[in-house]
PDB file of C-alpha atoms in Angstrom:
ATOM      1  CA  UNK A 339     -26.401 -32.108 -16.495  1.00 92.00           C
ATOM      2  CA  UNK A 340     -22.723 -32.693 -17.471  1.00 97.00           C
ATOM      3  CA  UNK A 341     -20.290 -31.987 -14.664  1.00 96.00           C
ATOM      4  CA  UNK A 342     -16.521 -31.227 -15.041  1.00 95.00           C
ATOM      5  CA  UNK A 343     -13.879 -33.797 -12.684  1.00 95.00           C
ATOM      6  CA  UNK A 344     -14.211 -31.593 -10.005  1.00 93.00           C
ATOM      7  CA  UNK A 345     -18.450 -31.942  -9.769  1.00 95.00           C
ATOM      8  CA  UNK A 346     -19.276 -28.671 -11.153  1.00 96.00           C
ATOM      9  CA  UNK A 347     -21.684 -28.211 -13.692  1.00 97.00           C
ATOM     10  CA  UNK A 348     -20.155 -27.202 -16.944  1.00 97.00           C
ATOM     11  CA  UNK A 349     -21.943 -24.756 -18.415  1.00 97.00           C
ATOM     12  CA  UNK A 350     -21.757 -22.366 -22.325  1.00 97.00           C
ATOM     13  CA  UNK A 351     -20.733 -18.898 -22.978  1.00 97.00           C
ATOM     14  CA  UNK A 352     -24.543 -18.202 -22.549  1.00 97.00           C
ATOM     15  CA  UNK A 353     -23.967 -19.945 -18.798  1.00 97.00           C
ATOM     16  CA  UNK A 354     -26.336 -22.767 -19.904  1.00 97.00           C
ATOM     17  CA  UNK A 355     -25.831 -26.455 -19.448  1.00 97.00           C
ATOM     18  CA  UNK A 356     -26.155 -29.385 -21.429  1.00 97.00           C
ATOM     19  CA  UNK A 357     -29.776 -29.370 -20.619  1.00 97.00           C
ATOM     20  CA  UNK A 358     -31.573 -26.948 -22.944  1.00 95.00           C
ATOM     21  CA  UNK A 359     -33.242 -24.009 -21.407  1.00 95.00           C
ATOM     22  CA  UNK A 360     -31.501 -25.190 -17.868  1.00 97.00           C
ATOM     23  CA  UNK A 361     -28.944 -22.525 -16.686  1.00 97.00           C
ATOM     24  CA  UNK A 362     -26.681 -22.290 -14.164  1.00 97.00           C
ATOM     25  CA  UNK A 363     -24.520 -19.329 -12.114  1.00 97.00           C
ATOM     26  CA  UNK A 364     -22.452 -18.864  -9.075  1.00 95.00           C
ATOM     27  CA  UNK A 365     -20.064 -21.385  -7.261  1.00 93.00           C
ATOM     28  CA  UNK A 366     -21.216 -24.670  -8.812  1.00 96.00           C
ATOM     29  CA  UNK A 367     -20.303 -23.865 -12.428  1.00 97.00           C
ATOM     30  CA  UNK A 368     -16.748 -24.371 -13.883  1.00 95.00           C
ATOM     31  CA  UNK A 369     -15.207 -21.506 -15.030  1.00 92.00           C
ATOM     32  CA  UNK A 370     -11.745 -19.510 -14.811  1.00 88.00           C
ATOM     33  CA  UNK A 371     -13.277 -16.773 -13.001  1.00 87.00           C
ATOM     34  CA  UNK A 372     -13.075 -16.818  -9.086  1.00 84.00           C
ATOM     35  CA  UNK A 373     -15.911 -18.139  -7.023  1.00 87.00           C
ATOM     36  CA  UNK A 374     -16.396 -14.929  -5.008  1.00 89.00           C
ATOM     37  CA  UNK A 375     -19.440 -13.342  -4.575  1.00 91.00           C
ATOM     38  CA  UNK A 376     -18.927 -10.414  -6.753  1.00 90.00           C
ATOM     39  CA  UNK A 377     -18.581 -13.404  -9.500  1.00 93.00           C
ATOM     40  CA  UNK A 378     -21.896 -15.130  -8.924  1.00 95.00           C
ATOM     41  CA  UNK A 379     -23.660 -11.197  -8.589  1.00 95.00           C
ATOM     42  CA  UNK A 380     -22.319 -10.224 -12.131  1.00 95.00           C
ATOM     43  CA  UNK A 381     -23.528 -14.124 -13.336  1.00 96.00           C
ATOM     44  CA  UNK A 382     -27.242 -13.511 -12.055  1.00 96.00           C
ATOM     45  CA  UNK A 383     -27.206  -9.872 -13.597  1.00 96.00           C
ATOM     46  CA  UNK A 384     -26.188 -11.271 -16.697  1.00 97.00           C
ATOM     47  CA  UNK A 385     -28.451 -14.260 -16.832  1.00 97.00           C
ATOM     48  CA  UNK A 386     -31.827 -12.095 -15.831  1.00 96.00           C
ATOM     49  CA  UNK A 387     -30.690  -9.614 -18.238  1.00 96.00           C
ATOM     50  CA  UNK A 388     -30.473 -11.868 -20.983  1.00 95.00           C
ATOM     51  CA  UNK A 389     -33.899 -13.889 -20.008  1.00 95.00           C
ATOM     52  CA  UNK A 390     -35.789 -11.107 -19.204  1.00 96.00           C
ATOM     53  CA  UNK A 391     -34.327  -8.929 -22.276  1.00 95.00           C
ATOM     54  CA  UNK A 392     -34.534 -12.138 -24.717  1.00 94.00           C
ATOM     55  CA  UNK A 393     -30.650 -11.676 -25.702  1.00 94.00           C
ATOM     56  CA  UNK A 394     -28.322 -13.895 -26.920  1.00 93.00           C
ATOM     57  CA  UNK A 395     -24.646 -12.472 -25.623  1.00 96.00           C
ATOM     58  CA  UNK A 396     -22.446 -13.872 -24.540  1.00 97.00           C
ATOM     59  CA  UNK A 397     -20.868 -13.749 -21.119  1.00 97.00           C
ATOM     60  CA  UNK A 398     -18.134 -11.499 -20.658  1.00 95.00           C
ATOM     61  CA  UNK A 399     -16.460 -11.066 -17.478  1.00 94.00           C
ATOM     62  CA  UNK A 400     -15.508  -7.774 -15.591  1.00 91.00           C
ATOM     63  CA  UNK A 401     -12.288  -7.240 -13.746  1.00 90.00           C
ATOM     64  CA  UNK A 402     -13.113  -9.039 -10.371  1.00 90.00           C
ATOM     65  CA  UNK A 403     -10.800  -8.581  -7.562  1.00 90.00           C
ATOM     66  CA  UNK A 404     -10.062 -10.939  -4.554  1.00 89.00           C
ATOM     67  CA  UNK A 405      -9.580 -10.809  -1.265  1.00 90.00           C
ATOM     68  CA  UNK A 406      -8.844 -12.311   2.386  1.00 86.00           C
ATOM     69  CA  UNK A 407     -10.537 -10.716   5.111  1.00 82.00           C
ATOM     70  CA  UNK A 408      -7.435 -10.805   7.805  1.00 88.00           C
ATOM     71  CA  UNK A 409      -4.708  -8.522   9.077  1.00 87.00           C
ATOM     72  CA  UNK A 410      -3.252  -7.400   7.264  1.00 89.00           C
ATOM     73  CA  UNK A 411      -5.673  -7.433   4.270  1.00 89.00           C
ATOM     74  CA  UNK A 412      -4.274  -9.427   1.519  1.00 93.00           C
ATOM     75  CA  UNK A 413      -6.252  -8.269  -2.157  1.00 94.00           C
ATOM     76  CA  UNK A 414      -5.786  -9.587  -5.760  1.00 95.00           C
ATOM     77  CA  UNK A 415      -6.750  -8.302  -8.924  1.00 95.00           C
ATOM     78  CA  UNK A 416      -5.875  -8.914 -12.929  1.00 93.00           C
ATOM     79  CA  UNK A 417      -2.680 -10.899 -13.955  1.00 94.00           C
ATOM     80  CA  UNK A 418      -1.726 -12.780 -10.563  1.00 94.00           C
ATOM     81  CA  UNK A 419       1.656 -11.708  -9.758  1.00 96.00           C
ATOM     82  CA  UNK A 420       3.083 -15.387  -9.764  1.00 96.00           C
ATOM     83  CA  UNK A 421       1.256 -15.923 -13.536  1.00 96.00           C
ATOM     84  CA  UNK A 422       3.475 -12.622 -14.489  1.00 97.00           C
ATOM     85  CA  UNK A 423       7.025 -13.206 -13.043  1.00 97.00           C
ATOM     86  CA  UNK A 424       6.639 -16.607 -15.162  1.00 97.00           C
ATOM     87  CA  UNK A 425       5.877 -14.764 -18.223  1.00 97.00           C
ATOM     88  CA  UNK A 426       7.834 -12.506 -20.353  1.00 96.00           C
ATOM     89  CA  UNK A 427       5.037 -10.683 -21.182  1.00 97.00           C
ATOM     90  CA  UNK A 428       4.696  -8.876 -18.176  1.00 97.00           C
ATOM     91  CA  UNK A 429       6.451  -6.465 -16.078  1.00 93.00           C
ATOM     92  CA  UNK A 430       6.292  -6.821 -12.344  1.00 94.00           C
ATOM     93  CA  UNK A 431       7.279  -3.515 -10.210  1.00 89.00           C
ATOM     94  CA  UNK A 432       7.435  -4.617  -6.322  1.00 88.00           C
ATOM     95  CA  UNK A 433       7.156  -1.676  -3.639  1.00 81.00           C
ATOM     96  CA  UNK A 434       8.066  -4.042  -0.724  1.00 75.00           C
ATOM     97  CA  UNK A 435       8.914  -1.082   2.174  1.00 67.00           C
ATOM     98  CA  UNK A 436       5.569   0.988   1.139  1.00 64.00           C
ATOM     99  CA  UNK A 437       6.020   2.527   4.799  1.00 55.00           C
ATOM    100  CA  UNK A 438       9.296   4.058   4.113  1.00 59.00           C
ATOM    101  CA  UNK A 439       8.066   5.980   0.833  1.00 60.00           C
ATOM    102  CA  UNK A 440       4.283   6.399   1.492  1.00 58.00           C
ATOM    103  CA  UNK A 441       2.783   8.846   4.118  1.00 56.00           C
ATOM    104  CA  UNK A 442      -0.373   6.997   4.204  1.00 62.00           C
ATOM    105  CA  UNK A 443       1.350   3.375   5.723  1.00 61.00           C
ATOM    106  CA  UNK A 444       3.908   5.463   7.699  1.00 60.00           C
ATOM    107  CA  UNK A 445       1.321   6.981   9.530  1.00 63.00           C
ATOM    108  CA  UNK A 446      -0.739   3.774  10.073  1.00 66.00           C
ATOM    109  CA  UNK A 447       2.599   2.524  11.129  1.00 69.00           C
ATOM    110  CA  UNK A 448       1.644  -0.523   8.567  1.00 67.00           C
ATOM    111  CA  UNK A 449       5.239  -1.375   8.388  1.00 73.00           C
ATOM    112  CA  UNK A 450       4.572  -4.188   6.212  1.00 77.00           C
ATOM    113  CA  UNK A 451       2.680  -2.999   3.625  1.00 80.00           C
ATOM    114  CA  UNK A 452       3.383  -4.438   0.193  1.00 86.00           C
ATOM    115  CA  UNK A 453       2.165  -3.648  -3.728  1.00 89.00           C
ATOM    116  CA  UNK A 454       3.075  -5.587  -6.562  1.00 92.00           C
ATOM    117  CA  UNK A 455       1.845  -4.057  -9.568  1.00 91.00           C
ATOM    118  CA  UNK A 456       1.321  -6.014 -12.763  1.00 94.00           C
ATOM    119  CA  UNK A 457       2.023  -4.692 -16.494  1.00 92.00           C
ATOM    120  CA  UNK A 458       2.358  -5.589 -19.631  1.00 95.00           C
ATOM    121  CA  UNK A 459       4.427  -4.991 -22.787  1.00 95.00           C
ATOM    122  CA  UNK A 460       2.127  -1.753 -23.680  1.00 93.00           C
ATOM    123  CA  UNK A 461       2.656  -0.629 -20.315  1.00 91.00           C
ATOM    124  CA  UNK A 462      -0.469  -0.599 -19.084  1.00 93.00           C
ATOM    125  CA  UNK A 463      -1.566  -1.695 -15.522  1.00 91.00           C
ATOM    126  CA  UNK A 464      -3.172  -5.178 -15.611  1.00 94.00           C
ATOM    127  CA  UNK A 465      -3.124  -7.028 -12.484  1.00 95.00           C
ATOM    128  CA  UNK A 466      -1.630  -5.951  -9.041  1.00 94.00           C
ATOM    129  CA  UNK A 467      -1.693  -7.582  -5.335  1.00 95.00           C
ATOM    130  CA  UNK A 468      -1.474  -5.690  -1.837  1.00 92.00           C
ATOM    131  CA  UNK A 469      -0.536  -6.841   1.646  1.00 89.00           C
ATOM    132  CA  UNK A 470      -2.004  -4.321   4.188  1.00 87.00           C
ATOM    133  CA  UNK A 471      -4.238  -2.378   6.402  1.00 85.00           C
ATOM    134  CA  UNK A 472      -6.018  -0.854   3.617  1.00 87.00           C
ATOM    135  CA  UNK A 473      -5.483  -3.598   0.282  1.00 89.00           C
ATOM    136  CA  UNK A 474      -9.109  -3.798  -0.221  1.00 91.00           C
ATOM    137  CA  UNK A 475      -9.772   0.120  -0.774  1.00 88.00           C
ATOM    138  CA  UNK A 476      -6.410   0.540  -2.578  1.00 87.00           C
ATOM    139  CA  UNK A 477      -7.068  -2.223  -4.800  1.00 90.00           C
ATOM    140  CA  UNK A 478     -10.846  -1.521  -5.563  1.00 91.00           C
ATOM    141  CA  UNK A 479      -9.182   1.650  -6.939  1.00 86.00           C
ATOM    142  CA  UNK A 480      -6.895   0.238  -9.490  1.00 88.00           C
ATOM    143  CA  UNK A 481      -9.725  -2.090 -10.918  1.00 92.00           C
ATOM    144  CA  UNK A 482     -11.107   1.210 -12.836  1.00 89.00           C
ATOM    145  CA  UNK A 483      -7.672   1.544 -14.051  1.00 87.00           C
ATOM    146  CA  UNK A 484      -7.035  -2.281 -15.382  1.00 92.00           C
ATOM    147  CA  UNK A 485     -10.240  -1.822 -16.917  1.00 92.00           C
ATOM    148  CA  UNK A 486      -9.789   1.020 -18.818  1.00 90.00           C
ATOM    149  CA  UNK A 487      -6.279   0.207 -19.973  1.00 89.00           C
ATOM    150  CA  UNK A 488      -5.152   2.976 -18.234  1.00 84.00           C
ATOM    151  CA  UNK A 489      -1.148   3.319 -18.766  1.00 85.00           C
ATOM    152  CA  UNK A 490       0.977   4.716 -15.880  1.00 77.00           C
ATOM    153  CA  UNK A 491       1.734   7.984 -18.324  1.00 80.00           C
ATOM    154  CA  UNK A 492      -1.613   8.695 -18.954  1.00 83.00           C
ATOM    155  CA  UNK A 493      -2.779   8.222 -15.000  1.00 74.00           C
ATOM    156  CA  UNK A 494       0.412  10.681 -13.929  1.00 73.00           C
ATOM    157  CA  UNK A 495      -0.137  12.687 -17.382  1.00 78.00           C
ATOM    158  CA  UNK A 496      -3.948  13.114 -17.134  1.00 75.00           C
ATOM    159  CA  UNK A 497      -5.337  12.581 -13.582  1.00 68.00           C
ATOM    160  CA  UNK A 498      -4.040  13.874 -10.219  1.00 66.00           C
ATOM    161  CA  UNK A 499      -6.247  12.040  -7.889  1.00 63.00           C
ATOM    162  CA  UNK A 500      -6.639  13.435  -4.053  1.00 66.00           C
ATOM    163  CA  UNK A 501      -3.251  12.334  -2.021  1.00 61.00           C
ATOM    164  CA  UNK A 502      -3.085   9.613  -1.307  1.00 57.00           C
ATOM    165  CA  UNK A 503      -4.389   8.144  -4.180  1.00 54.00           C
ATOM    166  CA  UNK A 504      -3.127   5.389  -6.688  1.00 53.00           C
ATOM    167  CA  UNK A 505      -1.236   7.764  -8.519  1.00 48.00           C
ATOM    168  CA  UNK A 506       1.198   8.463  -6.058  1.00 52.00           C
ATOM    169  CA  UNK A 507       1.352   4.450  -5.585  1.00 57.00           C
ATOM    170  CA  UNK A 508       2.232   3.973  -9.157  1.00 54.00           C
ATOM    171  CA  UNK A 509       4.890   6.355  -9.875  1.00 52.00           C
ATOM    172  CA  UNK A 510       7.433   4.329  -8.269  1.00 46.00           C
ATOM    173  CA  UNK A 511       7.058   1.493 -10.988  1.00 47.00           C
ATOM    174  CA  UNK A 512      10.547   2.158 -13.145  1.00 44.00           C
TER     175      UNK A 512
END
């Protein structure tokens, strides 16, 4: 099997090597895509699906988010915020004293909760990062919303989630 500089095993859009028939998944291939576990599930779903199923698609990758189990939780989804405040293409809105403006981290007394949300040029959510006690479950919430190419109009326009809900987090973004 052919493996990239870094030892993995490079592998198609099909997730199959240079080896005919011989596939691979998971942390050992190279790809863009973060070596989480979420990752290598979707990889294994795709590749029984498409065995089992005799297809021929090609991979396509959900929305995966990341994270860093410590405290404060630190989570990452979509456009990294660094990728976007180097490109012109994006929009980044910063709510750096979430505690002041948010009921939720005021009465956690997180007072260093942090959201970055990512958008681009249509205006439409597509990558956002969060420092605090609850990241994980705020940022498993917007991955619906990156998905869907939800813009922040048609969240506040269509939706009103239960408070506190990402709705309320996103219409602070100018």
């Amino acid at each position: 099997m052919q493996l990239s500089k870094r030892g993995s095993i490079i592998v198609d859009d099909y997730l199959e090597t240079n080896a005919k028939g011989v596939y691979a998944a998971g942390d050992v291939i190279e790809k863009k895509q973060p070596a989480l576990v979420p990752t290598a599930h979707f990889e294994a779903t795709y590749l029984g699906d498409q065995l089992v199923n005799d297809k021929h698609d090609p991979i396509h990758y959900p929305i995966i988010g990341a994270s860093a189990f410590t405290f404060p939780q630190v989570a990452q989804v979509g456009v990294s915020v660094d990728e976007a405040r180097d490109n012109d293409e994006y929009t980044v809105v910063d709510m750096d004293h979430m505690f002041n403006t948010d009921m939720e981290y005021a009465g956690k007394n997180d007072q260093s909760a942090k959201l970055s949300l990512v958008y681009n040029k249509q205006n439409q959510l597509v990558g956002a990062a969060e420092s605090s006690q609850n990241a994980i479950d705020d940022l498993n919430g917007i991955i619906p919303l990156i998905g869907l190419k939800i813009t922040k109009e048609q969240l506040n326009n269509s939706y009103q989630l239960i408070f506190p809900a990402v709705n309320f987090k996103t219409e602070f973004m100018g």
